[in-house]
mmCIF file of N, CA and C in Angstrom:
data_model
loop_
_atom_site.group_PDB
_atom_site.id
_atom_site.type_symbol
_atom_site.label_atom_id
_atom_site.label_comp_id
_atom_site.label_asym_id
_atom_site.label_seq_id
_atom_site.Cartn_x
_atom_site.Cartn_y
_atom_site.Cartn_z
ATOM 1 N N MET A 1 108.885 109.462 51.258
ATOM 2 C CA MET A 1 107.667 108.861 50.774
ATOM 3 C C MET A 1 106.765 108.588 51.973
ATOM 4 N N THR A 2 105.536 108.979 51.882
ATOM 5 C CA THR A 2 104.591 108.756 52.971
ATOM 6 C C THR A 2 103.506 107.805 52.518
ATOM 7 N N GLY A 3 102.928 107.094 53.500
ATOM 8 C CA GLY A 3 101.863 106.140 53.212
ATOM 9 C C GLY A 3 100.509 106.820 53.224
ATOM 10 N N PRO A 4 99.466 106.022 53.054
ATOM 11 C CA PRO A 4 98.117 106.574 53.066
ATOM 12 C C PRO A 4 97.775 107.115 54.454
ATOM 13 N N SER A 5 96.933 108.113 54.490
ATOM 14 C CA SER A 5 96.510 108.711 55.750
ATOM 15 C C SER A 5 95.575 107.756 56.484
ATOM 16 N N VAL A 6 95.854 107.526 57.778
ATOM 17 C CA VAL A 6 95.030 106.639 58.597
ATOM 18 C C VAL A 6 94.243 107.508 59.572
ATOM 19 N N PRO A 7 92.900 107.382 59.585
ATOM 20 C CA PRO A 7 92.115 108.209 60.511
ATOM 21 C C PRO A 7 92.444 107.870 61.965
ATOM 22 N N LEU A 8 92.449 108.886 62.811
ATOM 23 C CA LEU A 8 92.770 108.726 64.223
ATOM 24 C C LEU A 8 91.484 108.417 64.993
ATOM 25 N N THR A 9 91.145 107.140 65.076
ATOM 26 C CA THR A 9 89.939 106.700 65.773
ATOM 27 C C THR A 9 90.281 106.319 67.205
ATOM 28 N N ARG A 10 89.265 106.120 68.009
ATOM 29 C CA ARG A 10 89.469 105.711 69.406
ATOM 30 C C ARG A 10 90.268 104.412 69.466
ATOM 31 N N ARG A 11 89.893 103.459 68.625
ATOM 32 C CA ARG A 11 90.585 102.165 68.611
ATOM 33 C C ARG A 11 92.061 102.356 68.261
ATOM 34 N N ARG A 12 92.329 103.218 67.301
ATOM 35 C CA ARG A 12 93.707 103.468 66.877
ATOM 36 C C ARG A 12 94.503 104.132 68.008
ATOM 37 N N ILE A 13 93.885 105.097 68.698
ATOM 38 C CA ILE A 13 94.562 105.774 69.809
ATOM 39 C C ILE A 13 94.907 104.770 70.908
ATOM 40 N N LEU A 14 93.948 103.912 71.273
ATOM 41 C CA LEU A 14 94.192 102.918 72.320
ATOM 42 C C LEU A 14 95.257 101.914 71.890
ATOM 43 N N HIS A 15 95.226 101.523 70.616
ATOM 44 C CA HIS A 15 96.235 100.595 70.102
ATOM 45 C C HIS A 15 97.627 101.231 70.185
ATOM 46 N N LEU A 16 97.734 102.480 69.752
ATOM 47 C CA LEU A 16 99.028 103.162 69.806
ATOM 48 C C LEU A 16 99.513 103.313 71.243
ATOM 49 N N ALA A 17 98.603 103.600 72.161
ATOM 50 C CA ALA A 17 98.985 103.719 73.571
ATOM 51 C C ALA A 17 99.533 102.399 74.084
ATOM 52 N N ARG A 18 98.887 101.283 73.709
ATOM 53 C CA ARG A 18 99.357 99.962 74.131
ATOM 54 C C ARG A 18 100.725 99.661 73.526
ATOM 55 N N VAL A 19 100.878 99.937 72.235
ATOM 56 C CA VAL A 19 102.140 99.671 71.549
ATOM 57 C C VAL A 19 103.275 100.485 72.168
ATOM 58 N N LEU A 20 102.981 101.712 72.546
ATOM 59 C CA LEU A 20 103.999 102.578 73.136
ATOM 60 C C LEU A 20 104.213 102.319 74.617
ATOM 61 N N GLY A 21 103.436 101.384 75.190
ATOM 62 C CA GLY A 21 103.588 101.052 76.597
ATOM 63 C C GLY A 21 102.986 102.081 77.527
ATOM 64 N N LEU A 22 102.000 102.825 77.058
ATOM 65 C CA LEU A 22 101.388 103.865 77.871
ATOM 66 C C LEU A 22 100.073 103.426 78.484
ATOM 67 N N GLY A 23 99.688 102.176 78.308
ATOM 68 C CA GLY A 23 98.399 101.694 78.795
ATOM 69 C C GLY A 23 98.207 101.827 80.284
ATOM 70 N N GLY A 24 99.246 101.658 81.094
ATOM 71 C CA GLY A 24 99.095 101.705 82.537
ATOM 72 C C GLY A 24 99.286 103.089 83.138
ATOM 73 N N LEU A 25 99.462 104.106 82.328
ATOM 74 C CA LEU A 25 99.729 105.436 82.857
ATOM 75 C C LEU A 25 98.475 106.270 83.073
ATOM 76 N N GLY A 26 97.329 105.726 82.787
ATOM 77 C CA GLY A 26 96.099 106.486 82.961
ATOM 78 C C GLY A 26 95.750 107.281 81.723
ATOM 79 N N LEU A 27 96.681 107.982 81.144
ATOM 80 C CA LEU A 27 96.494 108.764 79.938
ATOM 81 C C LEU A 27 95.279 109.671 79.974
ATOM 82 N N GLY A 28 94.819 110.016 81.158
ATOM 83 C CA GLY A 28 93.630 110.848 81.272
ATOM 84 C C GLY A 28 93.742 112.128 80.475
ATOM 85 N N GLY A 29 94.868 112.794 80.534
ATOM 86 C CA GLY A 29 95.019 114.044 79.815
ATOM 87 C C GLY A 29 95.271 113.870 78.333
ATOM 88 N N LEU A 30 95.702 112.687 77.900
ATOM 89 C CA LEU A 30 96.008 112.477 76.493
ATOM 90 C C LEU A 30 94.855 111.871 75.710
ATOM 91 N N ILE A 31 94.263 110.822 76.239
ATOM 92 C CA ILE A 31 93.246 110.100 75.486
ATOM 93 C C ILE A 31 91.832 110.531 75.835
ATOM 94 N N ALA A 32 91.535 110.749 77.110
ATOM 95 C CA ALA A 32 90.153 111.043 77.511
ATOM 96 C C ALA A 32 89.536 112.195 76.732
ATOM 97 N N PRO A 33 90.223 113.350 76.559
ATOM 98 C CA PRO A 33 89.591 114.413 75.785
ATOM 99 C C PRO A 33 89.379 114.016 74.332
ATOM 100 N N ALA A 34 90.289 113.213 73.784
ATOM 101 C CA ALA A 34 90.160 112.830 72.386
ATOM 102 C C ALA A 34 88.991 111.890 72.152
ATOM 103 N N ILE A 35 88.660 111.056 73.136
ATOM 104 C CA ILE A 35 87.581 110.099 72.927
ATOM 105 C C ILE A 35 86.349 110.421 73.750
ATOM 106 N N GLY A 36 86.426 111.447 74.592
ATOM 107 C CA GLY A 36 85.255 111.895 75.340
ATOM 108 C C GLY A 36 84.800 110.946 76.429
ATOM 109 N N THR A 37 85.718 110.267 77.101
ATOM 110 C CA THR A 37 85.324 109.358 78.174
ATOM 111 C C THR A 37 85.724 109.940 79.517
ATOM 112 N N ALA A 38 85.022 109.539 80.531
ATOM 113 C CA ALA A 38 85.326 109.988 81.891
ATOM 114 C C ALA A 38 86.405 109.096 82.485
ATOM 115 N N ARG A 39 87.116 109.633 83.448
ATOM 116 C CA ARG A 39 88.134 108.841 84.135
ATOM 117 C C ARG A 39 87.460 107.893 85.114
ATOM 118 N N ALA A 40 88.045 106.723 85.261
ATOM 119 C CA ALA A 40 87.518 105.732 86.203
ATOM 120 C C ALA A 40 87.903 106.130 87.622
ATOM 121 N N ALA A 41 87.081 105.709 88.575
ATOM 122 C CA ALA A 41 87.378 105.969 89.978
ATOM 123 C C ALA A 41 88.586 105.136 90.386
ATOM 124 N N PRO A 42 89.428 105.646 91.268
ATOM 125 C CA PRO A 42 90.582 104.868 91.706
ATOM 126 C C PRO A 42 90.129 103.637 92.486
ATOM 127 N N PRO A 43 90.867 102.531 92.374
ATOM 128 C CA PRO A 43 90.466 101.324 93.097
ATOM 129 C C PRO A 43 90.537 101.536 94.601
ATOM 130 N N SER A 44 89.650 100.867 95.301
ATOM 131 C CA SER A 44 89.647 101.001 96.758
ATOM 132 C C SER A 44 90.581 99.956 97.353
ATOM 133 N N PRO A 45 91.500 100.379 98.220
ATOM 134 C CA PRO A 45 92.488 99.461 98.766
ATOM 135 C C PRO A 45 91.976 98.646 99.946
ATOM 136 N N GLY A 46 90.750 98.892 100.399
ATOM 137 C CA GLY A 46 90.239 98.256 101.603
ATOM 138 C C GLY A 46 89.747 96.837 101.413
ATOM 139 N N LYS A 47 89.183 96.319 102.484
ATOM 140 C CA LYS A 47 88.659 94.956 102.505
ATOM 141 C C LYS A 47 87.247 94.925 101.917
ATOM 142 N N TRP A 48 86.857 93.755 101.408
ATOM 143 C CA TRP A 48 85.531 93.547 100.822
ATOM 144 C C TRP A 48 84.879 92.364 101.521
ATOM 145 N N VAL A 49 83.575 92.460 101.805
ATOM 146 C CA VAL A 49 82.867 91.415 102.540
ATOM 147 C C VAL A 49 81.793 90.782 101.657
ATOM 148 N N CYS A 50 81.650 89.461 101.764
ATOM 149 C CA CYS A 50 80.620 88.729 101.027
ATOM 150 C C CYS A 50 79.274 88.982 101.710
ATOM 151 N N THR A 51 78.256 89.333 100.925
ATOM 152 C CA THR A 51 76.938 89.659 101.478
ATOM 153 C C THR A 51 75.938 88.522 101.341
ATOM 154 N N ASN A 52 76.373 87.354 100.888
ATOM 155 C CA ASN A 52 75.471 86.207 100.793
ATOM 156 C C ASN A 52 75.029 85.834 102.207
ATOM 157 N N ALA A 53 73.714 85.715 102.416
ATOM 158 C CA ALA A 53 73.170 85.422 103.748
ATOM 159 C C ALA A 53 73.644 84.071 104.282
ATOM 160 N N ASP A 54 74.015 83.149 103.405
ATOM 161 C CA ASP A 54 74.470 81.826 103.826
ATOM 162 C C ASP A 54 75.980 81.771 104.080
ATOM 163 N N CYS A 55 76.656 82.899 103.909
ATOM 164 C CA CYS A 55 78.109 82.936 104.088
ATOM 165 C C CYS A 55 78.453 83.276 105.534
ATOM 166 N N ASP A 56 79.652 82.905 105.954
ATOM 167 C CA ASP A 56 80.094 83.026 107.346
ATOM 168 C C ASP A 56 80.217 84.426 107.923
ATOM 169 N N PRO A 57 80.534 85.516 107.447
ATOM 170 C CA PRO A 57 80.902 85.979 106.103
ATOM 171 C C PRO A 57 82.418 85.942 105.872
ATOM 172 N N TYR A 58 82.766 85.914 104.607
ATOM 173 C CA TYR A 58 84.169 85.957 104.209
ATOM 174 C C TYR A 58 84.539 87.408 103.910
ATOM 175 N N ILE A 59 85.701 87.834 104.396
ATOM 176 C CA ILE A 59 86.202 89.176 104.108
ATOM 177 C C ILE A 59 87.474 89.030 103.280
ATOM 178 N N TYR A 60 87.433 89.573 102.048
ATOM 179 C CA TYR A 60 88.626 89.553 101.206
ATOM 180 C C TYR A 60 89.526 90.708 101.626
ATOM 181 N N ASP A 61 90.748 90.370 102.014
ATOM 182 C CA ASP A 61 91.736 91.366 102.420
ATOM 183 C C ASP A 61 92.854 91.367 101.380
ATOM 184 N N PRO A 62 93.019 92.466 100.629
ATOM 185 C CA PRO A 62 94.068 92.511 99.614
ATOM 186 C C PRO A 62 95.464 92.239 100.178
ATOM 187 N N ALA A 63 95.680 92.544 101.447
ATOM 188 C CA ALA A 63 96.994 92.298 102.051
ATOM 189 C C ALA A 63 97.297 90.805 102.157
ATOM 190 N N LEU A 64 96.244 89.972 102.173
ATOM 191 C CA LEU A 64 96.420 88.520 102.296
ATOM 192 C C LEU A 64 96.268 87.785 100.972
ATOM 193 N N GLY A 65 95.515 88.360 100.022
ATOM 194 C CA GLY A 65 95.224 87.666 98.775
ATOM 195 C C GLY A 65 94.249 86.530 99.029
ATOM 196 N N ASP A 66 94.262 85.515 98.182
ATOM 197 C CA ASP A 66 93.402 84.343 98.352
ATOM 198 C C ASP A 66 94.197 83.094 98.014
ATOM 199 N N PRO A 67 94.782 82.432 99.033
ATOM 200 C CA PRO A 67 95.584 81.238 98.769
ATOM 201 C C PRO A 67 94.756 80.046 98.312
ATOM 202 N N VAL A 68 93.422 80.072 98.524
ATOM 203 C CA VAL A 68 92.562 78.946 98.156
ATOM 204 C C VAL A 68 92.125 79.044 96.699
ATOM 205 N N ASN A 69 91.566 80.168 96.276
ATOM 206 C CA ASN A 69 91.080 80.440 94.917
ATOM 207 C C ASN A 69 90.244 79.291 94.360
ATOM 208 N N LEU A 70 89.007 79.185 94.829
ATOM 209 C CA LEU A 70 88.096 78.122 94.393
ATOM 210 C C LEU A 70 87.943 78.046 92.880
ATOM 211 N N ALA A 71 87.971 79.187 92.205
ATOM 212 C CA ALA A 71 87.775 79.204 90.756
ATOM 213 C C ALA A 71 88.911 78.496 90.022
ATOM 214 N N ASP A 72 90.113 78.534 90.567
ATOM 215 C CA ASP A 72 91.272 77.902 89.941
ATOM 216 C C ASP A 72 92.283 77.537 91.030
ATOM 217 N N PRO A 73 92.061 76.393 91.724
ATOM 218 C CA PRO A 73 92.885 76.020 92.881
ATOM 219 C C PRO A 73 94.385 75.924 92.602
ATOM 220 N N HIS A 74 94.765 75.721 91.356
ATOM 221 C CA HIS A 74 96.186 75.594 91.029
ATOM 222 C C HIS A 74 96.873 76.954 90.901
ATOM 223 N N HIS A 75 96.090 78.040 90.999
ATOM 224 C CA HIS A 75 96.652 79.388 90.879
ATOM 225 C C HIS A 75 96.174 80.267 92.031
ATOM 226 N N PRO A 76 96.803 80.146 93.208
ATOM 227 C CA PRO A 76 96.421 81.015 94.328
ATOM 228 C C PRO A 76 96.675 82.481 93.969
ATOM 229 N N LEU A 77 95.883 83.361 94.564
ATOM 230 C CA LEU A 77 96.012 84.789 94.279
ATOM 231 C C LEU A 77 96.921 85.428 95.328
ATOM 232 N N PRO A 78 97.972 86.109 94.890
ATOM 233 C CA PRO A 78 98.999 86.611 95.807
ATOM 234 C C PRO A 78 98.536 87.797 96.648
ATOM 235 N N PRO A 79 99.187 88.007 97.784
ATOM 236 C CA PRO A 79 98.919 89.211 98.578
ATOM 237 C C PRO A 79 99.207 90.461 97.747
ATOM 238 N N GLY A 80 98.469 91.529 98.038
ATOM 239 C CA GLY A 80 98.658 92.785 97.320
ATOM 240 C C GLY A 80 97.735 92.948 96.129
ATOM 241 N N LEU A 81 96.900 91.945 95.843
ATOM 242 C CA LEU A 81 95.995 91.996 94.697
ATOM 243 C C LEU A 81 94.695 92.690 95.104
ATOM 244 N N ALA A 82 94.418 93.855 94.519
ATOM 245 C CA ALA A 82 93.202 94.612 94.830
ATOM 246 C C ALA A 82 91.969 93.819 94.414
ATOM 247 N N PHE A 83 90.859 94.035 95.109
ATOM 248 C CA PHE A 83 89.620 93.324 94.800
ATOM 249 C C PHE A 83 89.221 93.526 93.337
ATOM 250 N N GLU A 84 89.382 94.743 92.834
ATOM 251 C CA GLU A 84 89.013 95.045 91.455
ATOM 252 C C GLU A 84 89.839 94.251 90.450
ATOM 253 N N ASP A 85 91.016 93.789 90.857
ATOM 254 C CA ASP A 85 91.902 93.052 89.963
ATOM 255 C C ASP A 85 91.731 91.534 90.049
ATOM 256 N N LEU A 86 90.818 91.072 90.908
ATOM 257 C CA LEU A 86 90.550 89.634 90.976
ATOM 258 C C LEU A 86 89.967 89.177 89.646
ATOM 259 N N PRO A 87 90.234 87.943 89.220
ATOM 260 C CA PRO A 87 89.667 87.449 87.966
ATOM 261 C C PRO A 87 88.139 87.504 87.994
ATOM 262 N N ALA A 88 87.527 87.674 86.829
ATOM 263 C CA ALA A 88 86.066 87.779 86.734
ATOM 264 C C ALA A 88 85.377 86.538 87.293
ATOM 265 N N GLY A 89 85.997 85.378 87.175
ATOM 266 C CA GLY A 89 85.388 84.139 87.650
ATOM 267 C C GLY A 89 85.700 83.794 89.095
ATOM 268 N N TRP A 90 86.334 84.708 89.831
ATOM 269 C CA TRP A 90 86.704 84.448 91.219
ATOM 270 C C TRP A 90 85.459 84.214 92.060
ATOM 271 N N LEU A 91 85.558 83.288 93.036
ATOM 272 C CA LEU A 91 84.430 82.935 93.905
ATOM 273 C C LEU A 91 84.814 83.073 95.373
ATOM 274 N N CYS A 92 83.820 83.362 96.209
ATOM 275 C CA CYS A 92 84.028 83.439 97.652
ATOM 276 C C CYS A 92 84.509 82.075 98.150
ATOM 277 N N PRO A 93 85.616 82.013 98.890
ATOM 278 C CA PRO A 93 86.126 80.737 99.388
ATOM 279 C C PRO A 93 85.193 80.047 100.378
ATOM 280 N N ASN A 94 84.316 80.796 101.056
ATOM 281 C CA ASN A 94 83.408 80.193 102.036
ATOM 282 C C ASN A 94 82.130 79.641 101.424
ATOM 283 N N CYS A 95 81.520 80.385 100.488
ATOM 284 C CA CYS A 95 80.197 79.978 99.993
ATOM 285 C C CYS A 95 80.123 79.810 98.480
ATOM 286 N N GLY A 96 81.151 80.215 97.750
ATOM 287 C CA GLY A 96 81.150 80.058 96.301
ATOM 288 C C GLY A 96 80.419 81.160 95.553
ATOM 289 N N SER A 97 80.076 82.262 96.221
ATOM 290 C CA SER A 97 79.385 83.373 95.555
ATOM 291 C C SER A 97 80.349 84.142 94.652
ATOM 292 N N PRO A 98 79.831 84.722 93.551
ATOM 293 C CA PRO A 98 80.689 85.516 92.660
ATOM 294 C C PRO A 98 81.010 86.885 93.256
ATOM 295 N N LYS A 99 81.874 87.621 92.583
ATOM 296 C CA LYS A 99 82.304 88.948 93.043
ATOM 297 C C LYS A 99 81.140 89.911 93.234
ATOM 298 N N SER A 100 80.059 89.727 92.489
ATOM 299 C CA SER A 100 78.922 90.654 92.571
ATOM 300 C C SER A 100 78.267 90.650 93.947
ATOM 301 N N PHE A 101 78.525 89.635 94.772
ATOM 302 C CA PHE A 101 77.963 89.559 96.122
ATOM 303 C C PHE A 101 78.793 90.353 97.136
ATOM 304 N N PHE A 102 79.921 90.877 96.727
ATOM 305 C CA PHE A 102 80.821 91.573 97.650
ATOM 306 C C PHE A 102 80.580 93.075 97.665
ATOM 307 N N ARG A 103 80.750 93.650 98.856
ATOM 308 C CA ARG A 103 80.632 95.095 99.068
ATOM 309 C C ARG A 103 81.837 95.548 99.895
ATOM 310 N N PRO A 104 82.228 96.819 99.770
ATOM 311 C CA PRO A 104 83.337 97.313 100.604
ATOM 312 C C PRO A 104 83.015 97.136 102.082
ATOM 313 N N SER A 105 83.991 96.679 102.836
ATOM 314 C CA SER A 105 83.813 96.432 104.265
ATOM 315 C C SER A 105 84.061 97.700 105.063
ATOM 316 N N LYS A 106 83.337 97.842 106.149
ATOM 317 C CA LYS A 106 83.540 98.987 107.042
ATOM 318 C C LYS A 106 84.437 98.600 108.205
ATOM 319 N N ARG A 107 84.894 97.360 108.239
ATOM 320 C CA ARG A 107 85.752 96.861 109.323
ATOM 321 C C ARG A 107 87.204 97.125 109.044
#
């Protein structure tokens, strides 16, 4: 006995990928052609510098993380955390600027 036919929509494909534990595999070859999306650029492993003119400047180094975490002092950010993976509300420890003030460092 079979159930009603369920259309294969983008939302359904993403849900099935999550349920099957395939969310972290990229799925570029499986899902991207089906939904017509481009692949995201790989995260940059380098350091990021705060561009606020009033900042010292602060350089976020993924190898060090952020033990201060002004946005949530009770939850320091561990070493190894890429800049792209910082919480949306993360702030510069020196000046309090949001992530949008940061640019990849050349140092």
